[in-house]
Short mmCIF file of C-alpha atoms in Angstrom, two decimals:
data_model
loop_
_atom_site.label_atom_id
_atom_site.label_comp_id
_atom_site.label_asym_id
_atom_site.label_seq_id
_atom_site.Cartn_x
_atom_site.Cartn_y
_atom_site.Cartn_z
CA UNK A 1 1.17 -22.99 12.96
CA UNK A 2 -1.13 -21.38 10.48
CA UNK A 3 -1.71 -21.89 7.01
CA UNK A 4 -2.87 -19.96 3.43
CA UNK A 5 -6.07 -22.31 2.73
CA UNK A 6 -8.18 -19.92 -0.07
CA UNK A 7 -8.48 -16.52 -1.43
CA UNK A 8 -11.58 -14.99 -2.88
CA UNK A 9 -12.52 -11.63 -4.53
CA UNK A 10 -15.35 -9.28 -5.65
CA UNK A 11 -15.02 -6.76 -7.97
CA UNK A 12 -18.09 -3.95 -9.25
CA UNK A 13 -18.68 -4.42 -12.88
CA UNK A 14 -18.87 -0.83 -13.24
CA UNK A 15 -15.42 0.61 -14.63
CA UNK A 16 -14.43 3.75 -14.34
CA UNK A 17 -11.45 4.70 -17.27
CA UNK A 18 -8.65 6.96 -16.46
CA UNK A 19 -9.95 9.17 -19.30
CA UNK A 20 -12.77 9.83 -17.04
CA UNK A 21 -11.39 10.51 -13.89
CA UNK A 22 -8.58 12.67 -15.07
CA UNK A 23 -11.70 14.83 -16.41
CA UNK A 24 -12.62 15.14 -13.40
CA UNK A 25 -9.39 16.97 -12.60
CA UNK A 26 -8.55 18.96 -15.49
CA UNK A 27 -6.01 16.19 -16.67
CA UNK A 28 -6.14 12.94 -19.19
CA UNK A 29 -5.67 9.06 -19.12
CA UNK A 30 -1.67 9.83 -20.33
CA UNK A 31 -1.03 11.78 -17.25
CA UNK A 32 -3.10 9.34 -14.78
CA UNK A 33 -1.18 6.62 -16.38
CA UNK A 34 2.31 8.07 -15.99
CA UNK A 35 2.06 9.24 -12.18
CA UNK A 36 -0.11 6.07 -11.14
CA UNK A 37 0.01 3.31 -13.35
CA UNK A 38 -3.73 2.97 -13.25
CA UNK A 39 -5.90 2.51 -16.71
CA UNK A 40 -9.21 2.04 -14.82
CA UNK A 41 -10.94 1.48 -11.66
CA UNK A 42 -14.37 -0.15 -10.56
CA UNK A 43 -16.99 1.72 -8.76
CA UNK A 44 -19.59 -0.05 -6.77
CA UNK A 45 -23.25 0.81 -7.20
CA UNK A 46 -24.23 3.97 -4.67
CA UNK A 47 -26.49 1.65 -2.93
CA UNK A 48 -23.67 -1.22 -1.96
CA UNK A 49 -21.85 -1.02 1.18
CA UNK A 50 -18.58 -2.05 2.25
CA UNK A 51 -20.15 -5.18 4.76
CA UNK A 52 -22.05 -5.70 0.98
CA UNK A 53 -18.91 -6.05 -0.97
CA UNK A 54 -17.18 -7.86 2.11
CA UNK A 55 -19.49 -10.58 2.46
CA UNK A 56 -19.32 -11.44 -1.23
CA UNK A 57 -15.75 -11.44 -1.03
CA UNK A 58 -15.91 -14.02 1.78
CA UNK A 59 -18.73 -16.24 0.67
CA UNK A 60 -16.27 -16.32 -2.85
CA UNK A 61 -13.69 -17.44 -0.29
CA UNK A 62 -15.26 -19.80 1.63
CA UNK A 63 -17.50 -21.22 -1.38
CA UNK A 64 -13.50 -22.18 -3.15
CA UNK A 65 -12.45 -23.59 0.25
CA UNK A 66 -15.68 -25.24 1.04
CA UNK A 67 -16.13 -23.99 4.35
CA UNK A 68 -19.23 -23.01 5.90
CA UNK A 69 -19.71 -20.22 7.57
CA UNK A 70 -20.84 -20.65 11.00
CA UNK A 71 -17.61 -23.12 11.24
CA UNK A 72 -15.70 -20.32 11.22
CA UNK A 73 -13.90 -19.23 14.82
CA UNK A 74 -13.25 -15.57 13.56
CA UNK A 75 -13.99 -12.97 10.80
CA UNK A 76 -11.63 -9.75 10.59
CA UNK A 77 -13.06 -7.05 8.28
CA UNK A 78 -10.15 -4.90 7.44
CA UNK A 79 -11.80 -1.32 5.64
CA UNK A 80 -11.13 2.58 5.77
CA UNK A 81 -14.08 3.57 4.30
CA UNK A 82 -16.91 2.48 6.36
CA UNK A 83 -20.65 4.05 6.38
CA UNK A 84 -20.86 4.78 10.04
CA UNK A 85 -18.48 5.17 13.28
CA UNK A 86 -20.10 2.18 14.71
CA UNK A 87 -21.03 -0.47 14.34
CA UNK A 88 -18.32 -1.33 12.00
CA UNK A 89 -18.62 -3.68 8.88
CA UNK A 90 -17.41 -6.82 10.36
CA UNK A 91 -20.80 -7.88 12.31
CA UNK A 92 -22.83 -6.93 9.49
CA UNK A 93 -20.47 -8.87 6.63
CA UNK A 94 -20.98 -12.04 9.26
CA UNK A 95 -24.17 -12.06 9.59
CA UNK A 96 -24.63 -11.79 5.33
CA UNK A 97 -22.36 -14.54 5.50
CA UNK A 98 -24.28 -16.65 7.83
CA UNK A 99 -21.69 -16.06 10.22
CA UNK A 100 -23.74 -15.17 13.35
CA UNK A 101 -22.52 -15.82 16.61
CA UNK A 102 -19.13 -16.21 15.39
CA UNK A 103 -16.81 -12.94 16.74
CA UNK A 104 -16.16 -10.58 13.85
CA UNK A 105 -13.73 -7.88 14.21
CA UNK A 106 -12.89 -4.72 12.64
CA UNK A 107 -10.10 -3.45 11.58
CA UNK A 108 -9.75 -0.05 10.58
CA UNK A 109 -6.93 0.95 9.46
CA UNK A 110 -7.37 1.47 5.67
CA UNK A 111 -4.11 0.10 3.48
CA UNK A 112 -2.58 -2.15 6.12
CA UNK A 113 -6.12 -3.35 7.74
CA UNK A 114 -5.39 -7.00 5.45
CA UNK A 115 -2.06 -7.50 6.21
CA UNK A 116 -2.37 -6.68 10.03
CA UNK A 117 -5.34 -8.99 9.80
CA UNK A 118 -3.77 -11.76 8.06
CA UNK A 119 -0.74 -11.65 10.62
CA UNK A 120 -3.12 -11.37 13.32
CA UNK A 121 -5.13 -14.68 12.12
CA UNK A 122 -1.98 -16.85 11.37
CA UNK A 123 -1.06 -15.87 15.76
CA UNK A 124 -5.12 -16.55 16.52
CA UNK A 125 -6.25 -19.77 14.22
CA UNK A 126 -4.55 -22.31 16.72
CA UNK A 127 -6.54 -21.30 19.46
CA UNK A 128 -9.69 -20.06 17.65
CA UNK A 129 -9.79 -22.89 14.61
CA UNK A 130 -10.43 -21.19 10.92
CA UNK A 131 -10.27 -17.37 10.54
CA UNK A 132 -11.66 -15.32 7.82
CA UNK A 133 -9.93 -12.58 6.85
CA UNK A 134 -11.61 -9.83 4.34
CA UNK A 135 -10.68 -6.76 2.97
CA UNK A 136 -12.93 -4.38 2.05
CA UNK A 137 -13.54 -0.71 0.11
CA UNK A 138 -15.98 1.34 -1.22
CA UNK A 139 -13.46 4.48 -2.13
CA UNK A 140 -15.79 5.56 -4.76
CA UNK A 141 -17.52 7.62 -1.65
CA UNK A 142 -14.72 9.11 -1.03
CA UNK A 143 -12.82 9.93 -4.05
CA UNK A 144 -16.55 11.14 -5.58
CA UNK A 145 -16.56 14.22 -2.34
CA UNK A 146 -16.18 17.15 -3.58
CA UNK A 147 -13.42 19.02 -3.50
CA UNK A 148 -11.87 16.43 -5.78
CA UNK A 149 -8.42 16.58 -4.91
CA UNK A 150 -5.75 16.09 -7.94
CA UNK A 151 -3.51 13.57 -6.61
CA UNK A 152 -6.34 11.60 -4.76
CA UNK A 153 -9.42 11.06 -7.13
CA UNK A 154 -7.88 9.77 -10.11
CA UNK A 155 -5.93 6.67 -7.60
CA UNK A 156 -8.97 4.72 -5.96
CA UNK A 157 -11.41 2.18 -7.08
CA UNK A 158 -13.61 0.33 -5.33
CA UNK A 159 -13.50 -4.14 -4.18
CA UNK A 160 -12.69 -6.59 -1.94
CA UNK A 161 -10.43 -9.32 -1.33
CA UNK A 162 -10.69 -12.59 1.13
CA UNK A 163 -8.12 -15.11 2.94
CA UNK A 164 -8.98 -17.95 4.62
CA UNK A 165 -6.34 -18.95 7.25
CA UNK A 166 -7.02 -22.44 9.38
CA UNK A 167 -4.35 -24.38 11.84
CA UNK A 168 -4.44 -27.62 10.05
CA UNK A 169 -3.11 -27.18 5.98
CA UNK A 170 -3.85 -25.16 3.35
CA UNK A 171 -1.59 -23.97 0.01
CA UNK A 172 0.75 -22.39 2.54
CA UNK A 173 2.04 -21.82 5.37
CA UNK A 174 2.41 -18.32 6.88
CA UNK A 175 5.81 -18.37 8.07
CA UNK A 176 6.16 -15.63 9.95
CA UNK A 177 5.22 -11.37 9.98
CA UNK A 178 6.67 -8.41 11.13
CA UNK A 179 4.08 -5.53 11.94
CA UNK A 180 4.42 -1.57 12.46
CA UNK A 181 2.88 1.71 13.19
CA UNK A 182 4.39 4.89 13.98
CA UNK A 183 1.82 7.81 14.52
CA UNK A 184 4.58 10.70 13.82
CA UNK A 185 2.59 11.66 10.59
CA UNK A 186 -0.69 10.25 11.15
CA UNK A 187 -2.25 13.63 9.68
CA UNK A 188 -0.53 12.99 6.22
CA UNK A 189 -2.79 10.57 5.07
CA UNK A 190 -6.05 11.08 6.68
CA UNK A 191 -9.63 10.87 6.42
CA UNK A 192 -12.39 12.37 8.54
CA UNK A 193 -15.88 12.51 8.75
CA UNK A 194 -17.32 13.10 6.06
CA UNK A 195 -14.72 15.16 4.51
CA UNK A 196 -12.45 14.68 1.21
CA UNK A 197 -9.44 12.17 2.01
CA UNK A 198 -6.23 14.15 3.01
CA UNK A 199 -2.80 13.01 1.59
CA UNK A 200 0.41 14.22 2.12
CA UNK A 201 1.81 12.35 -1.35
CA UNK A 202 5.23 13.30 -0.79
CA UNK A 203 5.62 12.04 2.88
CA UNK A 204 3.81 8.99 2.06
CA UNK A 205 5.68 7.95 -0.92
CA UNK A 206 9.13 8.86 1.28
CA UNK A 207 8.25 6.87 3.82
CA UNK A 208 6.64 4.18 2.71
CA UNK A 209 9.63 3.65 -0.58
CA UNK A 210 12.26 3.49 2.69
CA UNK A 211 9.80 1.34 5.17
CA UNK A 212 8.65 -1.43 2.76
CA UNK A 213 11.61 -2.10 1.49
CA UNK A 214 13.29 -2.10 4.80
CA UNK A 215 10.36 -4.58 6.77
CA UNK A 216 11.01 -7.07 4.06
CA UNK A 217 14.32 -7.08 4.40
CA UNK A 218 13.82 -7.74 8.19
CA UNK A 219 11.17 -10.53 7.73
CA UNK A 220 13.54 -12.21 4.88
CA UNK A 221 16.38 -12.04 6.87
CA UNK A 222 15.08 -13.33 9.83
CA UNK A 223 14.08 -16.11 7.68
CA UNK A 224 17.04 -16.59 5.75
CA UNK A 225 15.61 -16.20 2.71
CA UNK A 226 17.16 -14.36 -0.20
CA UNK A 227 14.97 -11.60 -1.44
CA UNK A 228 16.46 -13.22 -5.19
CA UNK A 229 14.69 -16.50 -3.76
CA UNK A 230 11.18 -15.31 -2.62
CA UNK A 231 8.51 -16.77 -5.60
CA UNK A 232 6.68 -13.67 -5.63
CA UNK A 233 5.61 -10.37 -3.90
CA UNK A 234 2.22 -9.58 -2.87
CA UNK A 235 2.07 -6.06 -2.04
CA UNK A 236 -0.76 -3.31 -1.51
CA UNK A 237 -1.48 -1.91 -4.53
CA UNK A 238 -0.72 1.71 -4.07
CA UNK A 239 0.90 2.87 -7.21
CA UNK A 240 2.82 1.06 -9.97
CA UNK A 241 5.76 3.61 -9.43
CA UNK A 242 6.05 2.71 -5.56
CA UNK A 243 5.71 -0.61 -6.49
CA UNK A 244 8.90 -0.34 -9.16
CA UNK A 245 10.48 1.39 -6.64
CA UNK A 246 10.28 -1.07 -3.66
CA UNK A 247 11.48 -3.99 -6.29
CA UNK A 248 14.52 -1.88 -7.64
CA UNK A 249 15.32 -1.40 -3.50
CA UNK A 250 15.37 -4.82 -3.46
CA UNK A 251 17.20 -5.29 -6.12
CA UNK A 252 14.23 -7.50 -7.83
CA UNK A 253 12.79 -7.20 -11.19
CA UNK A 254 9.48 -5.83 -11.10
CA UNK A 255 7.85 -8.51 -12.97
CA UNK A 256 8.17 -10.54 -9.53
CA UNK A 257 5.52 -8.25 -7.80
CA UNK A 258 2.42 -8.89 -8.73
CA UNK A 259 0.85 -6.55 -10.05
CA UNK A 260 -3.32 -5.42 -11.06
CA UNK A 261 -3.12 -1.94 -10.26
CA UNK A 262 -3.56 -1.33 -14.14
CA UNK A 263 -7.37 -2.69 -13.78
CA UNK A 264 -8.45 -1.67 -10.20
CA UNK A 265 -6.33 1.09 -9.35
CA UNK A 266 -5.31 1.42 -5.15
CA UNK A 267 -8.51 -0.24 -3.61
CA UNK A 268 -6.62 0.38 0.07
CA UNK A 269 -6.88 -2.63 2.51
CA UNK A 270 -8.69 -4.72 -0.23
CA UNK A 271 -5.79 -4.70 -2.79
CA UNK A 272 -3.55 -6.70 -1.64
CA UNK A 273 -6.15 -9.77 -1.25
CA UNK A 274 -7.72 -9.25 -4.47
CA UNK A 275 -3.97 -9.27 -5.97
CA UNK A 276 -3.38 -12.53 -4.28
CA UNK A 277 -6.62 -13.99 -5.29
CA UNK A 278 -5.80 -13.63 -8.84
CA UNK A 279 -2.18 -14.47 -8.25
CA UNK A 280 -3.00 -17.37 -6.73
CA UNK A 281 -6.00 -18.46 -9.76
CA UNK A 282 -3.54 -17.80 -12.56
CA UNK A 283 0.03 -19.32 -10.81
CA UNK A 284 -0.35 -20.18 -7.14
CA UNK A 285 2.21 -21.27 -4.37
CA UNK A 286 5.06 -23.23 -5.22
CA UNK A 287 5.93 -26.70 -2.70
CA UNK A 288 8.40 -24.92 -0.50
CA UNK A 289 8.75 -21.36 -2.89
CA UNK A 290 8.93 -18.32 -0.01
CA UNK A 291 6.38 -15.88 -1.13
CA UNK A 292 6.21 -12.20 0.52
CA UNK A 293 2.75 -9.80 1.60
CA UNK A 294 3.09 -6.51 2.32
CA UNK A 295 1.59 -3.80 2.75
CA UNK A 296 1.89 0.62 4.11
CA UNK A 297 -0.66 2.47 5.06
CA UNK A 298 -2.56 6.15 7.03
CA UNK A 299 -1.27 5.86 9.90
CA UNK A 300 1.60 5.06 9.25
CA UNK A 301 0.50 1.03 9.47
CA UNK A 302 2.96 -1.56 8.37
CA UNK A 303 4.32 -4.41 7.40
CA UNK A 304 5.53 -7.83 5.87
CA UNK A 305 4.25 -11.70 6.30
CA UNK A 306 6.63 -14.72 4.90
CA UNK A 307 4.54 -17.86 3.50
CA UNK A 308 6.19 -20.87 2.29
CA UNK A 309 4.11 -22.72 -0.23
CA UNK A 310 2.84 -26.09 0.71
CA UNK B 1 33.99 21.39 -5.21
CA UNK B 2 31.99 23.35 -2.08
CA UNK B 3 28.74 21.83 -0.36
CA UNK B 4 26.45 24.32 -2.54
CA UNK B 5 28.20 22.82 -6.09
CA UNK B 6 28.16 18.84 -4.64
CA UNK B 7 24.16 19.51 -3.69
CA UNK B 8 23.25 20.97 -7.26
CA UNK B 9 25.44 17.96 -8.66
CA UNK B 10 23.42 15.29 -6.46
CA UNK B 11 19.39 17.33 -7.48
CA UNK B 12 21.23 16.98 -11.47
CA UNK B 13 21.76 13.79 -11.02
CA UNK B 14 18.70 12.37 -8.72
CA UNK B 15 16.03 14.23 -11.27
CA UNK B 16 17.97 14.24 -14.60
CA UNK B 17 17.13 17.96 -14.81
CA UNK B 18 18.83 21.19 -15.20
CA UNK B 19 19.10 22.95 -11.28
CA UNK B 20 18.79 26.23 -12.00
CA UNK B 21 17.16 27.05 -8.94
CA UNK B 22 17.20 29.88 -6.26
CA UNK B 23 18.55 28.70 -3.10
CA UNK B 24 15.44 29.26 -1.20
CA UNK B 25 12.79 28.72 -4.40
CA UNK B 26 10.93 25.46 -3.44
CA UNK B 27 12.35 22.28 -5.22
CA UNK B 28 9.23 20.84 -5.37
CA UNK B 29 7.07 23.97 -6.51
CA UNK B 30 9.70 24.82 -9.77
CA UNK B 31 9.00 20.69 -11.00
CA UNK B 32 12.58 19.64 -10.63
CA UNK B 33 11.82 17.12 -7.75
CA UNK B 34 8.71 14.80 -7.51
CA UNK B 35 7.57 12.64 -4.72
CA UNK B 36 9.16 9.98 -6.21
CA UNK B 37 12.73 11.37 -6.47
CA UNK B 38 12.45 12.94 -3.40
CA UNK B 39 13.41 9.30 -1.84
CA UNK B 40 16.40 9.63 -4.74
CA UNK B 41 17.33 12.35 -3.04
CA UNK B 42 17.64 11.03 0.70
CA UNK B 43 19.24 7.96 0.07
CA UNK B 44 21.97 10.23 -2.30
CA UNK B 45 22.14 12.93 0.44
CA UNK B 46 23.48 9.98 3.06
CA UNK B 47 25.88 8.30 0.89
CA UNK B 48 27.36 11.49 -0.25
CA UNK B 49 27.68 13.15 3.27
CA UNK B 50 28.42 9.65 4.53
CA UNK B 51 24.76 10.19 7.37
CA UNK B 52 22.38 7.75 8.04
CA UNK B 53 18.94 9.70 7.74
CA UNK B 54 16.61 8.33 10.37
CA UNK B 55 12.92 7.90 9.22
CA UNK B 56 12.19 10.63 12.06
CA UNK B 57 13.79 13.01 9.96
CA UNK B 58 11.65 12.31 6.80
CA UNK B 59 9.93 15.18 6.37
CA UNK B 60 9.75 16.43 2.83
CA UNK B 61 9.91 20.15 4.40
CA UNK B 62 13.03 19.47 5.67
CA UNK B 63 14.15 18.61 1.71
CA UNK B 64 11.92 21.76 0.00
CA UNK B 65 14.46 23.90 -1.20
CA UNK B 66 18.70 24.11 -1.17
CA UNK B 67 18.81 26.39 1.17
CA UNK B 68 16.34 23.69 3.54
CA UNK B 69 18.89 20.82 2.84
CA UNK B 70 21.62 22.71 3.85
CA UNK B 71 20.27 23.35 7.30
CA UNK B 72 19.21 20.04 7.51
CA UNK B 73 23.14 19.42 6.76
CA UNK B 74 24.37 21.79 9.33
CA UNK B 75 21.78 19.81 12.15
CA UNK B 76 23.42 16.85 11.24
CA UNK B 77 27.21 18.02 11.64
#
């Protein structure tokens, strides 16, 4: 058993309108807005890293849930965009958050890193006690390389996002997950050293409009829980227009997905824990209300995690 | 109504634009389909030839132009 006990959140102050980065593109806020969703974005100071914006995230997290650090029995740092090959965010964002000697893992898998960690955590936290799960970005680095692509710079902003999962209670309970990956078209959403991100748009949004819909489904069913039933849906915030899509394949009104994109635009692996921290500040779980995470990512990564609220 | 007629009826109605299209001029390049009709498209392209489209086969090359979906068609007869 594993339960939902806090989520936390750090945002830059620094926001980045739609006006602007359509300029940057030869377009305007109008056409950002209608193939995206997204009014604005934050971007992190140049000197902040993603083990920076992590750790704030988490020490947000554990600071609501009152947990100390060093308590902790894992952190996962879920982020695409890391500084260097190795050593990865995680140890870093543990050690900022007084976390040392505790195991800290990376995951690197961009979009789906959160939700693959959170699934992870909810298997782990009976035998290794409270895990803290972070998701973290600094896309500014990326979408700012030059050449700025069309369909990619004017989508990413910059954040983090935090869970806290622990065996004992919490505001849910994480009822069970369903994880994928599938390498076929691992080059159609890419990013290399140092160079510009690489997306394959119309592959993505084809895949991931058929496979997010369809893991839901699975996890719900499983469950026996109408998709008419589930509270609300916390999703990766890629793009308000995949997001309208998944709900209409559903056959659920939008309004039931939450939904931020407008403010932070697609902040990868971080989005869907910053989503749920506000969700859960401004409504929260429900005693006994299903609610659904999800998430797609490079790779293809993904994925869908049931929690029932306490 | 021939394959050629029914897949010009299905772009008309998946995009809600006019198909006036050479068989072999990219659907994609010409504006009439977006990456977010595209999975429109798939999901009309198996009820309407009654095929289940596995997500091996979603490659958006493989749904580029009329002349692309027809071979696609053909594989799957």
């Amino acid at each position: 058993m594993a339960f939902i006990k806090e989520f936390g959140c750090w945002l830059p102050e620094h926001i980045v309108t739609s006006e602007e980065a359509g300029s940057w593109v030869g377009s305007d806020a109008e056409w950002v807005r209608n193939v995206s969703g997204i009014d604005e974005r934050r971007f992190a100071p140049e000197s902040d890293t993603v083990a920076g914006l992590a750790a704030r995230a988490g020490a947000d997290c554990l600071r609501r849930a009152g947990m100390r650090a060093k308590d902790l029995g894992m952190v996962f740092v879920a982020s695409g965009t890391s500084e260097r090959a190795f050593p990865g965010p995680a140890c870093t964002a543990a050690r900022l958050l007084g976390a040392e000697g505790v195991p800290a893992v990376d995951v690197p898998m961009a979009s789906a890193g959160s939700l693959f960690a959170l699934a992870l955590a909810s298997r782990l936290a009976a035998q290794l006690g409270a895990i803290l799960v972070i998701g973290a970005e600094k896309m500014s680095r990326v979408v700012l390389r030059e050449p700025r692509e069309k369909g990619v710079a004017i989508l990413f902003g910059d954040g983090a996002g935090a869970c806290l999962v622990t065996p004992d209670a919490g505001r849910s309970e994480i009822v069970d997950s369903i994880l994928c990956s599938d390498g076929t078209h691992a080059e159609d959403l890419m990013l290399e050293n140092g160079a510009p991100l690489k997306m394959n748009g119309r592959s993505v949004i084809l895949h991931a409009s058929r496979k997010i819909p369809a893991v839901i489904r699975a996890v719900l069913d499983r469950n026996k829980v109408p998709p008419a039933e589930v509270q609300t849906y916390l999703l990766h915030q890629a793009n308000q227009n995949l997001l309208d899509r998944i709900a209409s394949a559903l056959g659920i009104a939008s309004e039931r997905f939450f939904s931020n994109i407008r403010r932070y635009g697609n902040t990868s692996s971080a989005s869907m824990l910053i989503a749920a921290c506000e969700w859960c500040r401004a409504e929260g779980f429900r005693p006994g209300a299903p609610v659904v995470f999800g998430a797609f990512g490079a790779g293809f990564h993904w994925g869908a995690l049931l929690a029932r609220g306490v | 109504m021939d394959r050629r007629s029914k897949l010009i009826e299905i772009l008309k109605s998946v995009t809600k634009k006019d198909v006036d299209i050479a068989p072999d001029e990219s659907l994609f390049e010409s504006g009439i389909l977006d990456s977010f009709a595209l999975p429109d498209l798939v999901s009309a392209l198996e009820q309407e030839f009654s095929i289940e489209i596995p997500d091996s086969h979603l490659n958006p090359r493989k749904f580029e132009s009329i002349e692309r979906i027809e071979e696609y068609l053909d594989s799957r007869a």
